[in-house]
Short mmCIF file of C-alpha atoms and ligand atoms in Angstrom, two decimals:
data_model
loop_
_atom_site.label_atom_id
_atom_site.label_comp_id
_atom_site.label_asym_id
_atom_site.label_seq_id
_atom_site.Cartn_x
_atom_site.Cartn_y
_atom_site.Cartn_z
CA UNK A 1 8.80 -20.39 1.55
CA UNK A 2 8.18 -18.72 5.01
CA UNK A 3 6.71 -19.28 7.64
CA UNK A 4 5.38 -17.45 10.90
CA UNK A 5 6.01 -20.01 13.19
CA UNK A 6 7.97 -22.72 12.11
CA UNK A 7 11.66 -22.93 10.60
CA UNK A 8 12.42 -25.78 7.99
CA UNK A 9 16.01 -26.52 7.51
CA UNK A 10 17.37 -29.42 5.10
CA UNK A 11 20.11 -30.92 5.58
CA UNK A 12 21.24 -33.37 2.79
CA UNK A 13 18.29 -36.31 2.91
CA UNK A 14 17.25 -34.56 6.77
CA UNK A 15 14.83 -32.14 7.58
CA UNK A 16 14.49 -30.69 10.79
CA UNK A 17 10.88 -29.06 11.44
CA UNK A 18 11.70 -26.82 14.12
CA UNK A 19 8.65 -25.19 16.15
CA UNK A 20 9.40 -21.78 16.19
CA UNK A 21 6.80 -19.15 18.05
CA UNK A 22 7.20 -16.70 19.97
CA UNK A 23 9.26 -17.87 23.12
CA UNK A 24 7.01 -16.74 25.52
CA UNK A 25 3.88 -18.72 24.23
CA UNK A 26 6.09 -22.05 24.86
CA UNK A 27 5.46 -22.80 21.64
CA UNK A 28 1.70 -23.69 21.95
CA UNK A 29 -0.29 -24.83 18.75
CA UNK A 30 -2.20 -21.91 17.52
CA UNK A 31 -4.11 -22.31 14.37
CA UNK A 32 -1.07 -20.54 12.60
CA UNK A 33 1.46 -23.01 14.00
CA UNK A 34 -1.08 -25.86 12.73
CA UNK A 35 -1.16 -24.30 9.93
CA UNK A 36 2.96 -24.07 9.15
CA UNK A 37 3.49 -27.38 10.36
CA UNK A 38 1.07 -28.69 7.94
CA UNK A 39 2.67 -26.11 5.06
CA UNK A 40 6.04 -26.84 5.89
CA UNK A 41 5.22 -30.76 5.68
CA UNK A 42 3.60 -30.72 2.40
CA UNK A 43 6.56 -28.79 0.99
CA UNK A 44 8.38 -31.99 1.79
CA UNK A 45 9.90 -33.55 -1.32
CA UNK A 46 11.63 -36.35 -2.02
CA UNK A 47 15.26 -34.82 -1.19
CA UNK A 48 13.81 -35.71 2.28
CA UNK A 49 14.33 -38.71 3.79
CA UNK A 50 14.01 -38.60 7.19
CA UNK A 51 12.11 -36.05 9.10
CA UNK A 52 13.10 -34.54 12.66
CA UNK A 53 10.50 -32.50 14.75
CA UNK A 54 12.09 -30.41 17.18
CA UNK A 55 11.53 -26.84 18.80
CA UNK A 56 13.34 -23.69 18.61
CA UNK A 57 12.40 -23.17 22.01
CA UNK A 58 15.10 -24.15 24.84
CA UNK A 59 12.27 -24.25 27.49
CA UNK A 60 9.70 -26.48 25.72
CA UNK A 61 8.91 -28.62 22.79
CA UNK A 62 5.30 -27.74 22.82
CA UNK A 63 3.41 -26.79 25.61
CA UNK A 64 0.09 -27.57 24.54
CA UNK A 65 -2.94 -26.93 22.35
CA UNK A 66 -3.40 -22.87 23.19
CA UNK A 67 -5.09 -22.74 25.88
CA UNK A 68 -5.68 -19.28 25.20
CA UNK A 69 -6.88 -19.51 21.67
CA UNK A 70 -9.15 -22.37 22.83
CA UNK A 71 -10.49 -20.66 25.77
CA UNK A 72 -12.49 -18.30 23.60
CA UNK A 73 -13.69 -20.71 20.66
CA UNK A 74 -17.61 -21.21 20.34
CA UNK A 75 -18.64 -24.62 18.91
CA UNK A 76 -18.23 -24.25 15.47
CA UNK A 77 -14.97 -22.97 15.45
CA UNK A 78 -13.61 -25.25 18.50
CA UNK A 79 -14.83 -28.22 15.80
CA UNK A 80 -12.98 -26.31 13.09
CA UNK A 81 -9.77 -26.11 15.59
CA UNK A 82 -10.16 -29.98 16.12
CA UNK A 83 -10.65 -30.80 12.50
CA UNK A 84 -7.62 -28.82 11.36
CA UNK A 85 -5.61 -30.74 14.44
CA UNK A 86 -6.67 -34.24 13.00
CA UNK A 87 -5.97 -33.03 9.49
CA UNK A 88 -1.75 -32.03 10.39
CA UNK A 89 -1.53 -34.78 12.72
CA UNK A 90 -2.80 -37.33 9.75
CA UNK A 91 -0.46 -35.66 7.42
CA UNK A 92 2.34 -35.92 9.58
CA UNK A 93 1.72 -39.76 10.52
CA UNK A 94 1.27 -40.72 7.06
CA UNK A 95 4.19 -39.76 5.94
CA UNK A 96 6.06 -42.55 4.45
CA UNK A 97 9.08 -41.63 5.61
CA UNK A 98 10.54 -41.99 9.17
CA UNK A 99 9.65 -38.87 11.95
CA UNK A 100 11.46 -38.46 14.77
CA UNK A 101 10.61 -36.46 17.70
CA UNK A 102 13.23 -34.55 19.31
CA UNK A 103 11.78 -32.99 22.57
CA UNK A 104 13.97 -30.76 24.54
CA UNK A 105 11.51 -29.54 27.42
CA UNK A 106 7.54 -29.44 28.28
CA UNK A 107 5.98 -31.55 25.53
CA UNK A 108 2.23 -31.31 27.31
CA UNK A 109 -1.11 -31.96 25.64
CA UNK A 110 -1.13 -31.28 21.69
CA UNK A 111 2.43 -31.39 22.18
CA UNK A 112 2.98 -34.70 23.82
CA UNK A 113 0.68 -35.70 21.20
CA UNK A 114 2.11 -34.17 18.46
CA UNK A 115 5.75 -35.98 19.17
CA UNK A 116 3.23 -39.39 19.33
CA UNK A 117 2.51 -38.53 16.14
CA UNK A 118 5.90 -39.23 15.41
CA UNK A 119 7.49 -42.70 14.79
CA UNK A 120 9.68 -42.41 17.64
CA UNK A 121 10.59 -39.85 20.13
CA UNK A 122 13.77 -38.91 21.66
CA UNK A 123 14.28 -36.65 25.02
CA UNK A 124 16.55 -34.24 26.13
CA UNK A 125 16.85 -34.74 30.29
CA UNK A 126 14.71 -31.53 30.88
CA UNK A 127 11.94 -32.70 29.35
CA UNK A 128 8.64 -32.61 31.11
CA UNK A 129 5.75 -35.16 28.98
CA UNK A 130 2.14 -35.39 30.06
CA UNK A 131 -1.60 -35.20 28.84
CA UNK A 132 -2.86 -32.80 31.44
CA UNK A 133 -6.09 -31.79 29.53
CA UNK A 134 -8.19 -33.42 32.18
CA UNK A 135 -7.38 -30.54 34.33
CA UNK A 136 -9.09 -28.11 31.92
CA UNK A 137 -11.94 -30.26 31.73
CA UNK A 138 -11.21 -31.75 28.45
CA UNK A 139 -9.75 -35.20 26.84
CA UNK A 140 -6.75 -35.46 24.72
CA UNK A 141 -8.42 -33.93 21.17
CA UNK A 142 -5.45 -35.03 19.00
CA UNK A 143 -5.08 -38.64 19.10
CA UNK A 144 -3.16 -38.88 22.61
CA UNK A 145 -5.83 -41.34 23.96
CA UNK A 146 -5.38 -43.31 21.33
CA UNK A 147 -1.84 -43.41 20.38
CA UNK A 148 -0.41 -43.26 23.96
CA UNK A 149 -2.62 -46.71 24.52
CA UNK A 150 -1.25 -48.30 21.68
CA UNK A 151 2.76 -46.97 22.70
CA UNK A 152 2.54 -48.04 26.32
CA UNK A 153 -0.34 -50.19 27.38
CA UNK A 154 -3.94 -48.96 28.61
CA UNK A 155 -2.98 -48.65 32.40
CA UNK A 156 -0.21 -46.33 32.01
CA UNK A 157 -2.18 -44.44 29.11
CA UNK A 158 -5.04 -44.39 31.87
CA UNK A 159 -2.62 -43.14 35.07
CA UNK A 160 -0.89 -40.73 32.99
CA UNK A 161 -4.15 -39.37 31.64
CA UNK A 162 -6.42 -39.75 34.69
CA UNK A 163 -3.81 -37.98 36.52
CA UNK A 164 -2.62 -35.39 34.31
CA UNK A 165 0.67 -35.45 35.20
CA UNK A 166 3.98 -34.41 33.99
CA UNK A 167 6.68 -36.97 33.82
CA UNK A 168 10.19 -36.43 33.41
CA UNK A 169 12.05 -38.10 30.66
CA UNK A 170 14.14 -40.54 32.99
CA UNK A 171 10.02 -42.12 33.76
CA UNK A 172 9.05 -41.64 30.03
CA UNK A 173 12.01 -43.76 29.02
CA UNK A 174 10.82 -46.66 31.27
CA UNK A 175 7.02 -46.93 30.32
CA UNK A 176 8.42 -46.79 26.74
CA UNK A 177 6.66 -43.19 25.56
CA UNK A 178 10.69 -42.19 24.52
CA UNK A 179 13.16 -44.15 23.55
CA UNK A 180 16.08 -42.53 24.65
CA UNK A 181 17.21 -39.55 27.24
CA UNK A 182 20.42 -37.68 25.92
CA UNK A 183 21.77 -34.38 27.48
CA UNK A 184 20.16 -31.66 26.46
CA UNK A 185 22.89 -30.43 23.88
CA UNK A 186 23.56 -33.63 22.76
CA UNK A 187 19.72 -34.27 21.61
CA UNK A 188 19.53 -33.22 17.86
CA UNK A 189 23.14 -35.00 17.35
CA UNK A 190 21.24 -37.96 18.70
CA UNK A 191 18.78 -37.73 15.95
CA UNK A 192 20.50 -36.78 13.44
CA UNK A 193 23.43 -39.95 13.85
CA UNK A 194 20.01 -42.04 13.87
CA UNK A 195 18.75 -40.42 10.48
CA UNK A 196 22.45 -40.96 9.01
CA UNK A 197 21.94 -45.11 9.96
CA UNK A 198 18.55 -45.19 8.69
CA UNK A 199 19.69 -43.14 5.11
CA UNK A 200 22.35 -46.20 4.29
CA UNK A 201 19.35 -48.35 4.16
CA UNK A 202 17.06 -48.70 1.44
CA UNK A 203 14.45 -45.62 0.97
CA UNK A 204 11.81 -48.06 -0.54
CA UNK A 205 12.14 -50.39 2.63
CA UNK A 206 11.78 -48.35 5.10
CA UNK A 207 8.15 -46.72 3.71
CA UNK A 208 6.96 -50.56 3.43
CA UNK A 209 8.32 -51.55 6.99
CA UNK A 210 6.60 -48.36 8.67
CA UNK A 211 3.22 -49.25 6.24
CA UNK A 212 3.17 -52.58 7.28
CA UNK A 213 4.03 -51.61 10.48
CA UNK A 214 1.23 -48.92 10.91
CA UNK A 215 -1.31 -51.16 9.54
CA UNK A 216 -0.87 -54.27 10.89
CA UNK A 217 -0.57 -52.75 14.31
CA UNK A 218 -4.57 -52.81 14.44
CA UNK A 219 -5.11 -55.69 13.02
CA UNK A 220 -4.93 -59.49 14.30
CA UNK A 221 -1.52 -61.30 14.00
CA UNK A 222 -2.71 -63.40 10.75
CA UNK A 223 -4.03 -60.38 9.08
CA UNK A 224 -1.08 -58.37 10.06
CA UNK A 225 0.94 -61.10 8.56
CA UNK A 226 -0.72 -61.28 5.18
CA UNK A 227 0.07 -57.98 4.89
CA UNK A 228 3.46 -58.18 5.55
CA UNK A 229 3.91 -61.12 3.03
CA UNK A 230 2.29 -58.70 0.73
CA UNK A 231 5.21 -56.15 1.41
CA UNK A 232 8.07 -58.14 1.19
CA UNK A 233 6.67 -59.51 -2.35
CA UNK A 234 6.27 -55.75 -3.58
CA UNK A 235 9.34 -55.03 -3.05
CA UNK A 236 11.01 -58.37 -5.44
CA UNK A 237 12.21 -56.50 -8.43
CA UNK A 238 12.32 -53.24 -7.56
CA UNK A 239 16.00 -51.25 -8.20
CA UNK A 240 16.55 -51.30 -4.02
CA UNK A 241 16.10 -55.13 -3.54
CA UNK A 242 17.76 -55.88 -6.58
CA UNK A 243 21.23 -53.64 -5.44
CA UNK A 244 20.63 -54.84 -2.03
CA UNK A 245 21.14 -58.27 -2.96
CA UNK A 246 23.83 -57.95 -5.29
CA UNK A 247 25.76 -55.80 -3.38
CA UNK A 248 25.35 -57.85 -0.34
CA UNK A 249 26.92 -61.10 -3.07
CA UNK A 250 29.39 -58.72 -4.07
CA UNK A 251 30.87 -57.72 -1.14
CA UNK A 252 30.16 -53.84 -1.14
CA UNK A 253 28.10 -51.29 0.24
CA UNK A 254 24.42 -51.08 -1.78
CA UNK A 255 23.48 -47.94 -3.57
CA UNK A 256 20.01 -47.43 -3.04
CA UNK A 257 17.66 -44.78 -5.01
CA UNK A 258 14.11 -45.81 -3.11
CA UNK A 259 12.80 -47.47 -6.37
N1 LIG B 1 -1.42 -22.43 25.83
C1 LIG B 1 -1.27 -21.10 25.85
N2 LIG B 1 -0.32 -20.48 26.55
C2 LIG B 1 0.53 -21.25 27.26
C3 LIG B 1 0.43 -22.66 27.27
C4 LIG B 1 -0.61 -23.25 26.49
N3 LIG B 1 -0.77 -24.58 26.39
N4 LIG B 1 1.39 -23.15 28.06
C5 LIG B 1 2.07 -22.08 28.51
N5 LIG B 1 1.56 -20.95 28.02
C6 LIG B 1 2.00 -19.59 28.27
C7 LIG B 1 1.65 -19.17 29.69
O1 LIG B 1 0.31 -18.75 29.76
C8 LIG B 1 2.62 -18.05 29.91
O2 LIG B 1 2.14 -16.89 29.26
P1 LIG B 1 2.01 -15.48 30.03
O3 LIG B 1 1.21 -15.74 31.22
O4 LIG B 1 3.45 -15.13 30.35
O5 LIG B 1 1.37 -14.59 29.02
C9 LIG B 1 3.85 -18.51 29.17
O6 LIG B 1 3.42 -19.52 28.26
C10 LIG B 1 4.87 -19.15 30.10
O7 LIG B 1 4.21 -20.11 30.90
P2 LIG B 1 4.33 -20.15 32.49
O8 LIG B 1 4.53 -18.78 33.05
O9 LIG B 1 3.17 -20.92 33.00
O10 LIG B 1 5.70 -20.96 32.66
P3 LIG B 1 6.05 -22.01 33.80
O11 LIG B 1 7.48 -22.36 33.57
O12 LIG B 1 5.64 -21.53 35.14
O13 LIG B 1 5.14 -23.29 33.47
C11 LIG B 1 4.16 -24.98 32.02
C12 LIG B 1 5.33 -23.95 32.22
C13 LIG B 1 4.30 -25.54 30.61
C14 LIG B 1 4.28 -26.10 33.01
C15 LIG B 1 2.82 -24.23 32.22
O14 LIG B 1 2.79 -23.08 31.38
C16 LIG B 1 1.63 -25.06 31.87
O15 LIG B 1 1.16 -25.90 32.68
N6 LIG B 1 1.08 -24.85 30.68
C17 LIG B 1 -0.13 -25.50 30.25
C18 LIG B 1 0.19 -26.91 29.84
C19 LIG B 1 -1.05 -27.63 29.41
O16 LIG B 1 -2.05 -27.74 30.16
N7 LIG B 1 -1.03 -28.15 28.18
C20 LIG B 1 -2.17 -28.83 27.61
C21 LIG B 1 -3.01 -27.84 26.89
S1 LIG B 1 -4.55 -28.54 26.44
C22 LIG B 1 -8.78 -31.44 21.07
C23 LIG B 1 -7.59 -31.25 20.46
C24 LIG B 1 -6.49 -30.96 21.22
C25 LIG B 1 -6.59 -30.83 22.58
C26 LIG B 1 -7.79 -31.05 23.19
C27 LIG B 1 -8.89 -31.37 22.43
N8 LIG B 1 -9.92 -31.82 20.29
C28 LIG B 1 -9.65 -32.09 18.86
C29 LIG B 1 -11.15 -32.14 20.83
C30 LIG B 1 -5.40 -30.50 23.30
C31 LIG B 1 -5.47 -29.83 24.42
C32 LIG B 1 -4.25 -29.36 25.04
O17 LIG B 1 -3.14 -29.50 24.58
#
C-alpha cells in the first residue's frame, strides 16, 4: 500500500512509521497525514512486533496540528478534525504491542502529543518538545493535557503548558517526558537495539504487561493489583509461559511464538 504522507518500512518483527510530508510543512498533521498514520497502523499485522514512530524529516518530528489547515475550519469540521485526532491517537495507544517514539527535532503540539501517545519516547539532541497551543488560543486537543500529567506530574504538565514553551531534549530527559537523548545519527539505532531486547522476550507478555500497565495506571493500587493478578494467571498455560519456564530449567534460550 501507499501512502501520501507516511513511509512504512518492516524490518523483521520492526516497523518503523516514518512521518513523511512535504519537508517544508515540518511535517504538521493534516487530515491526510492523520489519515496515513491511522492506514498505515491498521495495516499492522502480526509480523510486527514492535513499532517505531519516527520522521523523515531531519528538521522536525512533527511540528504540530496544521496550523494552517486549522486556521480555516468552521465548527463542524474543526469537531470532525478533533474526532479523527482522538480516533488515530486511540488506535495507536491501543496497540498491544510496544511504540516507541523516535523524535529527531521540533515535536510541538499534536506532535509532542502524538510521541505521548507512544509508550516511550526517545530524543535525538536537536530536539525541541513543547505544547505551545496556548499561544494560538487553544488547549492541547489530542490528549497532551492528559497524558503529559500522567508522564511527569501536574506542575510540570502545568509550566510546560501554561508557558508554551519549547524544551530541549537535555530538560525533557530530566522531567521524565523522554527517556533517553542520543546523537542525532545514532537515534533510530537506539531504538531499534531496544526493539531487538524487547523481541527475545515473550510476545504474549509484553501485550499483558503494557494492558495491565495502561489500565491500572488510573486506577487505585488494590484495583490495579487485582488486575495484575488477573494477568499473570492468563498467561499459566499458554505456549510462551510454558517455553519460558522450561527453557529457563533447561538451561537455554526460550523460543517464544506470543501464544
Ligand atoms: N502547522 C502548519 N505549518 C507549520 C507548522 C504547523 N504546526 N509548523 C511549521 N509550519 C510551517 C511554517 O508555517 C513554515 O511554512 P512557510 O511559511 O515556509 O510556508 C514552515 O513550516 C517552516 O517553518 P518556519 O519557517 O516557522 O521554521 P522555523 O525554523 O523558523 O521555526 C518552528 C520552526 C517549528 C519553531 C515554527 O514553525 C513553529 O513555531 N511552528 C508552530 C509550532 C506550533 O505552534 N505547534 C502547535 C500547533 S497547534 C485539538 C487537537 C489538536 C490540537 C489542538 C486541539 N482538539 C482535538 C481540540 C493541536 C494543536 C497544535 O498542535
Amino acid at each position: 500500500m501507499t501512502y501520501e504522507n507516511i513511509r512504512l518500512v518492516r524490518e523483521g518483527a520492526v516497523t518503523t512509521l516514518f512521518i513523511d510530508r512535504n519537508p517544508k510543512t515540518l511535517n504538521a498533521l493534516d487530515n491526510q497525514t492523520l489519515l496515513d498514520i491511522e492506514a498505515g497502523v491498521k495495516s499492522l499485522d502480526e509480523q510486527t512486533r514492535v513499532l517505531i514512530v519516527a520522521s523523515a524529516n531531519e528538521k522536525a518530528f512533527v511540528a504540530g496540528a496544521d496550523i494552517k489547515q486549522m486556521a480555516g475550519l468552521n465548527e463542524s469540521q474543526a469537531k470532525e478534525f478533533a474526532a479523527l485526532g482522538h480516533r488515530v491517537f486511540a488506535l495507536l495507544e491501543s496497540l498491544s504491542i510496544p511504540t516507541i517514539a523516535a523524535v529527531n527535532g521540533f515535536a510541538l503540539g499534536g506532535g509532542c502529543e502524538l510521541a505521548l501517545a507512544c509508550d516511550f519516547i526517545y530524543a535525538s539532541e536537536k530536539a525541541q518538545l513543547g505544547l505551545p497551543e496556548v499561544s494560538l488560543g487553544v488547549i492541547p486537543g489530542f490528549g497532551g493535557t492528559q497524558r503529559l500529567t500522567r508522564l511527569v506530574g501536574r506542575a510540570r504538565a502545568k509550566e510546560l503548558i501554561f508557558t508554551g514553551a519549547r524544551i530541549d531534549a537535555a530538560k525533557a530527559k530530566e522531567i521524565g517526558l523522554v527517556l533517553e537523548v542520543l546523537p542525532a545519527e545514532g537515534l533510530l539505532a537506539h531504538c531499534n537495539a531496544i526493539a531487538e531486547k524487547i523481541l527475545k522476550n515473550s510476545p504474549l507478555a509484553i501485550g499483558k504487561a503494557k494492558r495491565v500497565i495502561d489500565q491500572g495506571a488510573d486506577k487505585d493500587l488494590t484495583e490495579a493489583n487485582t488486575l495484575e493478578r488477573q494477568g499473570f494467571a492468563e498467561l499459566f498455560g499458554s505456549f510462551d509461559q510454558t517455553e519460558g519456564m522450561k527453557a529457563f530449567i533447561e538451561k537455554r534460550p526460550a523460543s517464544f511464538i506470543g501464544k
